Coordinates of C-alpha atoms in Angstrom, one line a residue:
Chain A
X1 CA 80.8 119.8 70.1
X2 CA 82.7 119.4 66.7
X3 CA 83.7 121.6 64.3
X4 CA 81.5 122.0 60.9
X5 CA 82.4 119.9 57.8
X6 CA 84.1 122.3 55.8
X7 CA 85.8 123.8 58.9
X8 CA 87.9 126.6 57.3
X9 CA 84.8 127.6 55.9
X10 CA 83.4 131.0 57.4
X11 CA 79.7 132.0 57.8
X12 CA 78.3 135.2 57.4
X13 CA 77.3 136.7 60.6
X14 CA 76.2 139.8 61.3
X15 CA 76.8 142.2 64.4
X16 CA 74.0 143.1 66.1
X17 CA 75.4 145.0 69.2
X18 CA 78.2 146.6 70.4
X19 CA 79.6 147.1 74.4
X20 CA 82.2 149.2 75.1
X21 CA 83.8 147.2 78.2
X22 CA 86.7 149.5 79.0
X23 CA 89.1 151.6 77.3
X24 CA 90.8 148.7 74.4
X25 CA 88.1 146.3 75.1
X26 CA 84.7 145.6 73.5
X27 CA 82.0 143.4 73.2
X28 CA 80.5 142.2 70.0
X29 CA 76.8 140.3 69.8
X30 CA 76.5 138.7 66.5
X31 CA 74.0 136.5 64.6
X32 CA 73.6 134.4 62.2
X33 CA 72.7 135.0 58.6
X34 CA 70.8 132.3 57.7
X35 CA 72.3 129.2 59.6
X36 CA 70.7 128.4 63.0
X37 CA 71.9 129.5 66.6
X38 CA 75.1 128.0 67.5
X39 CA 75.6 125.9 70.1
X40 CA 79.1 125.3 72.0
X41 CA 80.3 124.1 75.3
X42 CA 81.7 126.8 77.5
X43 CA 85.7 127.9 77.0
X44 CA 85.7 126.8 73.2
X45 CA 86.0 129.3 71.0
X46 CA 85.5 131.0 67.1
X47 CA 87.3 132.5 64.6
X48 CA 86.3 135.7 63.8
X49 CA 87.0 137.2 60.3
X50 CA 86.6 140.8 59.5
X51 CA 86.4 140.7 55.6
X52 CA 89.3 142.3 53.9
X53 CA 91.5 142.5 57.5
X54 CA 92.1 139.1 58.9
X55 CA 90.8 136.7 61.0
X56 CA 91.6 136.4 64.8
X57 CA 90.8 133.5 67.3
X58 CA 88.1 134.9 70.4
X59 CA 86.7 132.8 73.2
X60 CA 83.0 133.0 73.4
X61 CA 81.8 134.9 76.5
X62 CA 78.1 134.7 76.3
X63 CA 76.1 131.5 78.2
X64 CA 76.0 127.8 76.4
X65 CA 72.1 129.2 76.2
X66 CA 69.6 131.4 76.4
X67 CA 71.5 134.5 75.4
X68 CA 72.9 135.8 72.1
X69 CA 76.4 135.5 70.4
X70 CA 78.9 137.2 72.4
X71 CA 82.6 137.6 71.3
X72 CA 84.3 140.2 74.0
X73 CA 87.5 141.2 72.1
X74 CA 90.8 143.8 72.9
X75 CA 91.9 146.2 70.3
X76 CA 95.5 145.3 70.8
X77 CA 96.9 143.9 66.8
X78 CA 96.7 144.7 63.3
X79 CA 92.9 142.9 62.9
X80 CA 91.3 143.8 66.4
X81 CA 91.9 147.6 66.2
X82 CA 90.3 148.0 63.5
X83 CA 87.6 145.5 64.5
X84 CA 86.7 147.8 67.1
X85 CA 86.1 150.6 64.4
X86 CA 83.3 148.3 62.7
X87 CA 79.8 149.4 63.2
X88 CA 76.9 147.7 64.3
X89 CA 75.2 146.3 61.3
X90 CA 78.8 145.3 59.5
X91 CA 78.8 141.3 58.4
X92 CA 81.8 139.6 59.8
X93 CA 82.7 135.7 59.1
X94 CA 82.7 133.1 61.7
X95 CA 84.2 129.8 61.9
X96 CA 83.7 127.3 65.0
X97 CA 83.4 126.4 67.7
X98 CA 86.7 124.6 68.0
X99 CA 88.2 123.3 70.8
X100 CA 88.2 121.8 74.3
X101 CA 85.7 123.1 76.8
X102 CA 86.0 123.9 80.5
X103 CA 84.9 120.1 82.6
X104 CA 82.1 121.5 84.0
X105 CA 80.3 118.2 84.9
X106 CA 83.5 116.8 86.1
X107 CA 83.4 119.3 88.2
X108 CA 80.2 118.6 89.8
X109 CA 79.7 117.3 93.1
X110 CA 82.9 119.5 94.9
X111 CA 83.6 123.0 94.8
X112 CA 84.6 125.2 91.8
X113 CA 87.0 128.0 92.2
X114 CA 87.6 130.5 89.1
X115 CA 90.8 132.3 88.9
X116 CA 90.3 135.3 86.1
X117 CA 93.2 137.7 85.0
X118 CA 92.3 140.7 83.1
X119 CA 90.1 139.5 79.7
X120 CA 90.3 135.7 80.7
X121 CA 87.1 136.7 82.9
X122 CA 85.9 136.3 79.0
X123 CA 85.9 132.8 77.9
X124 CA 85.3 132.2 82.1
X125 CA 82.1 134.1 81.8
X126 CA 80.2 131.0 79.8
X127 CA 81.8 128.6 82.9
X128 CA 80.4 130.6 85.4
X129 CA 76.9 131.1 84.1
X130 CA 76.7 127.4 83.5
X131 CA 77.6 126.7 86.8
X132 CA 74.9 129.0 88.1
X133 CA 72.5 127.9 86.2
X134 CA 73.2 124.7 87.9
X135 CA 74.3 125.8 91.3
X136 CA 72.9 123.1 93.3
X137 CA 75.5 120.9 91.4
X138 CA 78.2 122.3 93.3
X139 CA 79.5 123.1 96.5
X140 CA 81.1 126.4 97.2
X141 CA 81.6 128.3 94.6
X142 CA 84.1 131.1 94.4
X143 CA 85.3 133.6 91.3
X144 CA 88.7 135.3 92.4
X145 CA 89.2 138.2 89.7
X146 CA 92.4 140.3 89.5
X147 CA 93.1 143.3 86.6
X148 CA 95.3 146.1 86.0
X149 CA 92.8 148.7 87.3
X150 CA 89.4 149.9 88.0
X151 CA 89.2 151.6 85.3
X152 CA 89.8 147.6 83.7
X153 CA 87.0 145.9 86.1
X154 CA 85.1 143.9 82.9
X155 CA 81.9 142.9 83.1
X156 CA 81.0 145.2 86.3
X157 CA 77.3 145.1 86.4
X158 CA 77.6 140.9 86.1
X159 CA 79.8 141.0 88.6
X160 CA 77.7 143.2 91.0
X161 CA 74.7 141.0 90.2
X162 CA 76.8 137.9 91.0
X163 CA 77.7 139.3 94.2
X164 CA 73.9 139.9 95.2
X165 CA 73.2 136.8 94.7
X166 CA 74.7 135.2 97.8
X167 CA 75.8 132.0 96.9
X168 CA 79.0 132.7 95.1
X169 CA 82.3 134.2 96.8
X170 CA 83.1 137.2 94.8
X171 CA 86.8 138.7 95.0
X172 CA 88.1 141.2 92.4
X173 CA 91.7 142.8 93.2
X174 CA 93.6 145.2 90.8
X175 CA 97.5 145.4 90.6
X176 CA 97.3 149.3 90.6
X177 CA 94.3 150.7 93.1
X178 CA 93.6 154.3 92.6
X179 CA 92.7 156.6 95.3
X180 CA 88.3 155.8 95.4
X181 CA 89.1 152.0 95.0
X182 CA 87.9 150.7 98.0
X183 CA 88.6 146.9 97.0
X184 CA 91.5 144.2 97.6
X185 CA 94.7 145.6 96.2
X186 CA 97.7 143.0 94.7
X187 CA 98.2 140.3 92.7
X188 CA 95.2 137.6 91.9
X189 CA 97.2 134.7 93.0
X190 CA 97.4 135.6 96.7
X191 CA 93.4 135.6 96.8
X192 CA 94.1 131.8 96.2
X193 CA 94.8 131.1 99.4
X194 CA 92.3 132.9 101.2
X195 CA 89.1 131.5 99.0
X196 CA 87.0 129.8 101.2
X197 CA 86.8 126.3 99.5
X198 CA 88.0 122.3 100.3
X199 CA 90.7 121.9 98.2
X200 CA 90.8 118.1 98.0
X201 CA 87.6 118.6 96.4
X202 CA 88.2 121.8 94.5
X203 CA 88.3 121.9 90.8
X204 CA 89.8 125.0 89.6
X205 CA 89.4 126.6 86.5
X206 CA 91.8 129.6 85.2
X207 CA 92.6 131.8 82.5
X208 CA 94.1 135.2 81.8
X209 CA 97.9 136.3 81.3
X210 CA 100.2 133.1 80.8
X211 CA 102.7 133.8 83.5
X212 CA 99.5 134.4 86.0
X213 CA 98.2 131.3 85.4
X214 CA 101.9 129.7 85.8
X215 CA 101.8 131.1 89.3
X216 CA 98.1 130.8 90.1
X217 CA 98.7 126.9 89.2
X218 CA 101.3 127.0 91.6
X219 CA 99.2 128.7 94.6
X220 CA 96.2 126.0 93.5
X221 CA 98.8 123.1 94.2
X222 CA 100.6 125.0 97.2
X223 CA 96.9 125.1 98.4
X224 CA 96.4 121.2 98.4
X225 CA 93.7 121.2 94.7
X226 CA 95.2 118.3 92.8
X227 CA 97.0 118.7 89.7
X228 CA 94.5 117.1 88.0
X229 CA 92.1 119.4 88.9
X230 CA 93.4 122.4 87.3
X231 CA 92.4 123.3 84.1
X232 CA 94.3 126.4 82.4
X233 CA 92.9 128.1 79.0
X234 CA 95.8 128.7 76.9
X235 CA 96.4 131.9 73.6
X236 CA 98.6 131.3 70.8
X237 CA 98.9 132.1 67.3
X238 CA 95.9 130.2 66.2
X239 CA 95.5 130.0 62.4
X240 CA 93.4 127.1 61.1
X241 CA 92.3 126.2 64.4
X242 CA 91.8 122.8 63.0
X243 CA 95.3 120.9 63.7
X244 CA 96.4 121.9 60.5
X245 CA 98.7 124.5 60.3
X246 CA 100.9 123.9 63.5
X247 CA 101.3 127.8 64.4
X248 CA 99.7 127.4 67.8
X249 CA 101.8 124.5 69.3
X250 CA 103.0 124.1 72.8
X251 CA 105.4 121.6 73.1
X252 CA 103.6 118.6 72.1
X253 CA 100.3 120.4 71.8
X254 CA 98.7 121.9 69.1
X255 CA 96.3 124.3 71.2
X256 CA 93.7 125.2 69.0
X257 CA 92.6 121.2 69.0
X258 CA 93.9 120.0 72.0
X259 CA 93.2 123.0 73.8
X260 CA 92.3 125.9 74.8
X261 CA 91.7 124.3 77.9
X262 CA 94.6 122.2 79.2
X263 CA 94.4 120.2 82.8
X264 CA 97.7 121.2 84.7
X265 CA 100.1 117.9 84.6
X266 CA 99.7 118.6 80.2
X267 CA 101.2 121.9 80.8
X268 CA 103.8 121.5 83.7
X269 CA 107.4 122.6 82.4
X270 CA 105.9 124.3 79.5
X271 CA 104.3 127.2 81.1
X272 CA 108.4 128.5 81.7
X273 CA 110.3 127.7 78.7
X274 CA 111.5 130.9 77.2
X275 CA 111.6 129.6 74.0
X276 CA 108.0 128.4 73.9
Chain B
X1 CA 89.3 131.2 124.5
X2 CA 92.0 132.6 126.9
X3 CA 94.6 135.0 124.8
X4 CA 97.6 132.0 125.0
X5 CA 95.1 129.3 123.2
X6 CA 94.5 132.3 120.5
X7 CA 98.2 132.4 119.6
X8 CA 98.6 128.7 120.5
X9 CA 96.0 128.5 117.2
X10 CA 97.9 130.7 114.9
X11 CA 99.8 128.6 111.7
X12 CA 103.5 129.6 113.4
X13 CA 102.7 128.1 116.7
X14 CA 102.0 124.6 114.7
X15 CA 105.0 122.6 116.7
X16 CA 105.2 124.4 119.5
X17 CA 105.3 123.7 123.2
X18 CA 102.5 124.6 125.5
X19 CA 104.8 126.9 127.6
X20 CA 106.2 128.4 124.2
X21 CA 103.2 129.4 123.1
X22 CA 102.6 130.9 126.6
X23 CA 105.6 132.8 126.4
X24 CA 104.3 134.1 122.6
X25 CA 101.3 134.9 124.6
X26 CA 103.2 137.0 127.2
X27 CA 104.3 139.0 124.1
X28 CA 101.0 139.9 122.6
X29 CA 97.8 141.4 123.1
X30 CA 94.2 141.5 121.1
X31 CA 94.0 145.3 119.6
X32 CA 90.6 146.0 117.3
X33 CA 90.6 148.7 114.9
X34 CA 87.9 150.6 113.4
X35 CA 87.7 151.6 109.4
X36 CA 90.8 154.9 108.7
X37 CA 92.9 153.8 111.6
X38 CA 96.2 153.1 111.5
X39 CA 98.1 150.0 112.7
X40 CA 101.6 151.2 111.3
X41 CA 102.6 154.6 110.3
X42 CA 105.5 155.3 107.6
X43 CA 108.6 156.7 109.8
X44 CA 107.3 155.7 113.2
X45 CA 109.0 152.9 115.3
X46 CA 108.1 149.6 114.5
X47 CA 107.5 148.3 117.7
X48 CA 104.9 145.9 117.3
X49 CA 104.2 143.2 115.3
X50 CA 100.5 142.3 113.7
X51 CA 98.7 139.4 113.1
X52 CA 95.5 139.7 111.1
X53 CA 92.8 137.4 113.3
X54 CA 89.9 139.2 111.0
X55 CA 89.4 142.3 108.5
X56 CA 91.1 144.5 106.3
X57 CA 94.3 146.1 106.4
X58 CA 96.0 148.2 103.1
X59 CA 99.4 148.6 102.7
X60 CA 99.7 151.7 101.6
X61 CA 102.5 154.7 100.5
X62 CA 103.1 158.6 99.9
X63 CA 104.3 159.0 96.8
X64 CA 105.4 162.9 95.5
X65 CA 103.1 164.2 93.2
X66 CA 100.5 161.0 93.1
X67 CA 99.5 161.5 96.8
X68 CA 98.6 158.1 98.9
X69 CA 99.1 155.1 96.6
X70 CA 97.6 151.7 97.8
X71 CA 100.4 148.9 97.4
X72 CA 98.0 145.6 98.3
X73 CA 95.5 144.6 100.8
X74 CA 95.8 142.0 103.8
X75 CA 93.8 139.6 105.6
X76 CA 93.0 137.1 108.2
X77 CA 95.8 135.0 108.6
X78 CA 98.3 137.5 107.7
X79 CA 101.2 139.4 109.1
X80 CA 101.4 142.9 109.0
X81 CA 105.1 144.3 109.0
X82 CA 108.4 143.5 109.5
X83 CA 110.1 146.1 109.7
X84 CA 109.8 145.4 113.6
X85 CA 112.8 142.6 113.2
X86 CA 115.7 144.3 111.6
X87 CA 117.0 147.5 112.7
X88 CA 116.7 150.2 112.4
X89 CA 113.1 149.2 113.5
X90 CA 110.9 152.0 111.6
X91 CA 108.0 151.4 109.5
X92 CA 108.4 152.0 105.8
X93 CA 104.8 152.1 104.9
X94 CA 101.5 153.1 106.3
X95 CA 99.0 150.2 107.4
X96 CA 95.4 151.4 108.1
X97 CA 92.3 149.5 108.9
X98 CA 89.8 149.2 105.7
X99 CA 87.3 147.3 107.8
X100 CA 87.0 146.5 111.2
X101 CA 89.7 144.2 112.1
X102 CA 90.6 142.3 114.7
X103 CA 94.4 141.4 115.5
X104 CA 97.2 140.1 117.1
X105 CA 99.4 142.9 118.6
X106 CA 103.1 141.8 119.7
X107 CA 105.0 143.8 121.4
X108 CA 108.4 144.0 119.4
X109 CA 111.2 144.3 121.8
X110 CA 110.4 141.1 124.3
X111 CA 108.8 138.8 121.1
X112 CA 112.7 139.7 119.9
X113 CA 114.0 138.7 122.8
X114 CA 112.0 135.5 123.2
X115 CA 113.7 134.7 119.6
X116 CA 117.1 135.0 120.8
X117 CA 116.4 133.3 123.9
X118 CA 114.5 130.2 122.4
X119 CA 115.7 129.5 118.7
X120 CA 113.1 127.0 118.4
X121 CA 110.1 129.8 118.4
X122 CA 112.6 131.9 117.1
X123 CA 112.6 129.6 113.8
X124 CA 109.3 128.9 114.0
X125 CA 108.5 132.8 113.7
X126 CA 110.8 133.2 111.2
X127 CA 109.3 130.2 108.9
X128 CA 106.1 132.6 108.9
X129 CA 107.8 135.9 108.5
X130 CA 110.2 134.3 105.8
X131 CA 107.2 132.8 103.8
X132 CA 105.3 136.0 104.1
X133 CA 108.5 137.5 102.2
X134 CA 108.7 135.2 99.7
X135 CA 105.0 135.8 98.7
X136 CA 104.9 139.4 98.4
X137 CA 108.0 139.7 96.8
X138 CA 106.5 137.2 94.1
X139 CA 103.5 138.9 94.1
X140 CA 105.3 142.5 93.9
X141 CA 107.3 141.2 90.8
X142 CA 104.3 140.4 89.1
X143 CA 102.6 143.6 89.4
X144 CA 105.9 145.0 88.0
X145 CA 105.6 143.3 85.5
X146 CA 102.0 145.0 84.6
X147 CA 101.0 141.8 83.0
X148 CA 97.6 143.1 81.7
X149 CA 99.1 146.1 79.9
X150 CA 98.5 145.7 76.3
X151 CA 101.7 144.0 74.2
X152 CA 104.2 147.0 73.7
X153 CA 102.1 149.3 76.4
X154 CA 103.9 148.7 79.7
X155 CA 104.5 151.5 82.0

């Protein structure tokens, strides 16, 4: 999918709906003004400008097709908070999509295990529709999903249709239970080694907090999924999201065009540099 | 399948003798509980040792003022306390049953003494126990490190 020819260009969009997902997250479904529906490949993502504030990078959560915009966003910095004070009805810009998608059809044929932290079930959600949509393409299929809380759980009426469905291992753990959770309790990574797939011909696909993804790359390898095989989606400080500007590099990556989504062996040794 | 070719198939028998793995099996015994029971209670001896065949088990604490706070959850494939190795052999948390589950019970005192007697199940034990250490120590320092809080919101 490439990026429009004037790609710092943004187009007027206008917000349609908005979800309240939990207490600093929300969900935004936009459309255009005048341009025709978007298409992207899942785990690329936009830039979103609220005019007059600034403009922030957000992965698109919503399916490759068949449903409207969606752009599920934390009210955490100086442009997101009040982002999440916009009402439905205000025009925002958008820009994209830019960069690297999640290998679904590479993927194909073997099993496919998610790993989600906290918001990364976000750009995941697109990956995980896509394979569903396509579910005879793949073997097992298993989404492990760890957060901070219940309170946190995104995405809970997905995720309880998911489970109905039968043909996708569902596992959602939170670092902190309260007293009615009734769920797994601990750290994300350990579900790793209790999913119930072939990890010689497991592709896995992960995103949330960067030093959970350092540690569940290390349970993926521990488990026997070649390194090849898992993909990471990486945050930085993306500005032009082009390749332009440099603010987002890695090490020898610039992730807003060679990334978001990174296979492992790009990204071994750079996931614990302090200084990176 | 007899009890011994049930321990003889758990991960730290890999590399053990047949007569080994009988004397594990001399040790232990398959216990079943139902949903609310308790496999370990905070203060009581720790004289048994559990390995989780099947189910559910939470890990779980009294804390002053917050009541019973969950720590994590086990599963098959798991073991379920130490505190049965090192003196002064009393459980430091509560272990309950969350589903049915199906386990591994060994009796502390005599699977002790088959360590000391035979280093080479002794090691072989202690590779599992050790690893299990190592994992939820790694996973403990990541949930105190709260790494969904929001940037600048960490409690």
């Amino acid at each position: 999918m490439s990026a429009p020819a004037e790609p710092t260009l943004p187009a007027p969009y206008r917000i349609v709906g908005r979800r309240q997902d939990s207490a600093d997250v929300f969900t935004w479904t936009v459309e255009p003004l005048g341009e025709p529906a978007l298409t992207f490949l899942p785990g690329q993502f936009n830039m979103l400008y609220a005019y007059g504030i600034g403009e922030v990078p957000v992965s698109i959560s919503s399916a490759a097709a068949g449903e409207p915009l969606l752009h599920t966003i934390r009210a955490v910095g100086s442009v997101t908070r009040p982002m999440a004070a916009l009402p439905v009805g205000t025009v925002i810009g958008r820009r994209g999509p830019y960069g690297s998608a999640w290998p679904l059809a590479e993927a194909e044929g073997g099993d496919l295990l998610i790993v989600a932290g906290g918001l990364g079930l976000a750009p995941l959600r697109p990956a995980i529709l896509g394979a569903l949509a396509r579910r005879a393409q793949f073997g097992r299929l298993c989404l492990l999903y760890g957060t901070r809380g219940p309170a946190d759980v995104l995405f809970a009426d997905q995720l309880a249709a998911w489970r109905a469905r039968g043909d996708l291992e569902l596992r959602v753990t939170v670092d902190r239970a309260t007293p009615d959770w009734t769920g797994e309790v601990g750290v994300v990574t350990r579900l790793i080694a209790r999913a119930d797939v072939d990890p010689a011909r497991t592709t896995a696909l992960v995103c949330g907090p960067e030093i959970m993804m350092r540690f569940a790359g290390e349970a993926l390898l521990r488990r026997g999924v070649p390194a090849t095989a898992i993909h990471l989606s990486l945050e930085r400080n993306m500005k032009c999201a082009v390749g332009y500007c440099g603010h987002c590099q890695l090490g020898p990556h610039f992730i807003c065009r060679d990334g978001p989504v990174l296979a492992w062996p790009r990204l071994a040794g750079l996931l614990d540099v302090a200084e990176l | 399948m007899t009890l011994r070719e049930l321990v003889a198939s758990q991960r730290f028998c890999q590399g053990l003798s047949e007569g080994q793995c009988g004397e594990l099996a001399a040790c232990a015994s398959e216990r079943q509980f139902a949903p609310g029971e308790f496999l370990l209670r905070q203060h009581a001896p720790a004289d048994t040792f559990y390995w989780v065949l099947e189910g559910q088990v939470k890990i779980r604490l009294a804390l002053p003022g917050q009541g019973l706070v969950t720590l994590e959850t086990l599963g098959p494939d798991e073991a379920v306390g130490w505190s049965w190795f090192a003196p002064p052999y009393r459980c430091q948390f509560d272990a309950l049953a969350t589903t049915p589950t199906r386990t591994l019970a060994f009796a502390a005192a005599p699977l002790r003494a088959l360590m000391e007697r035979d280093p080479t199940v002794g090691c072989a034990v202690l590779k599992v126990l050790v690893s299990t250490l190592s994992e939820r120590v790694q996973s403990c320092r990541l949930q105190v490190l709260d790494v969904y809080a929001p940037p600048g919101g960490r409690r």
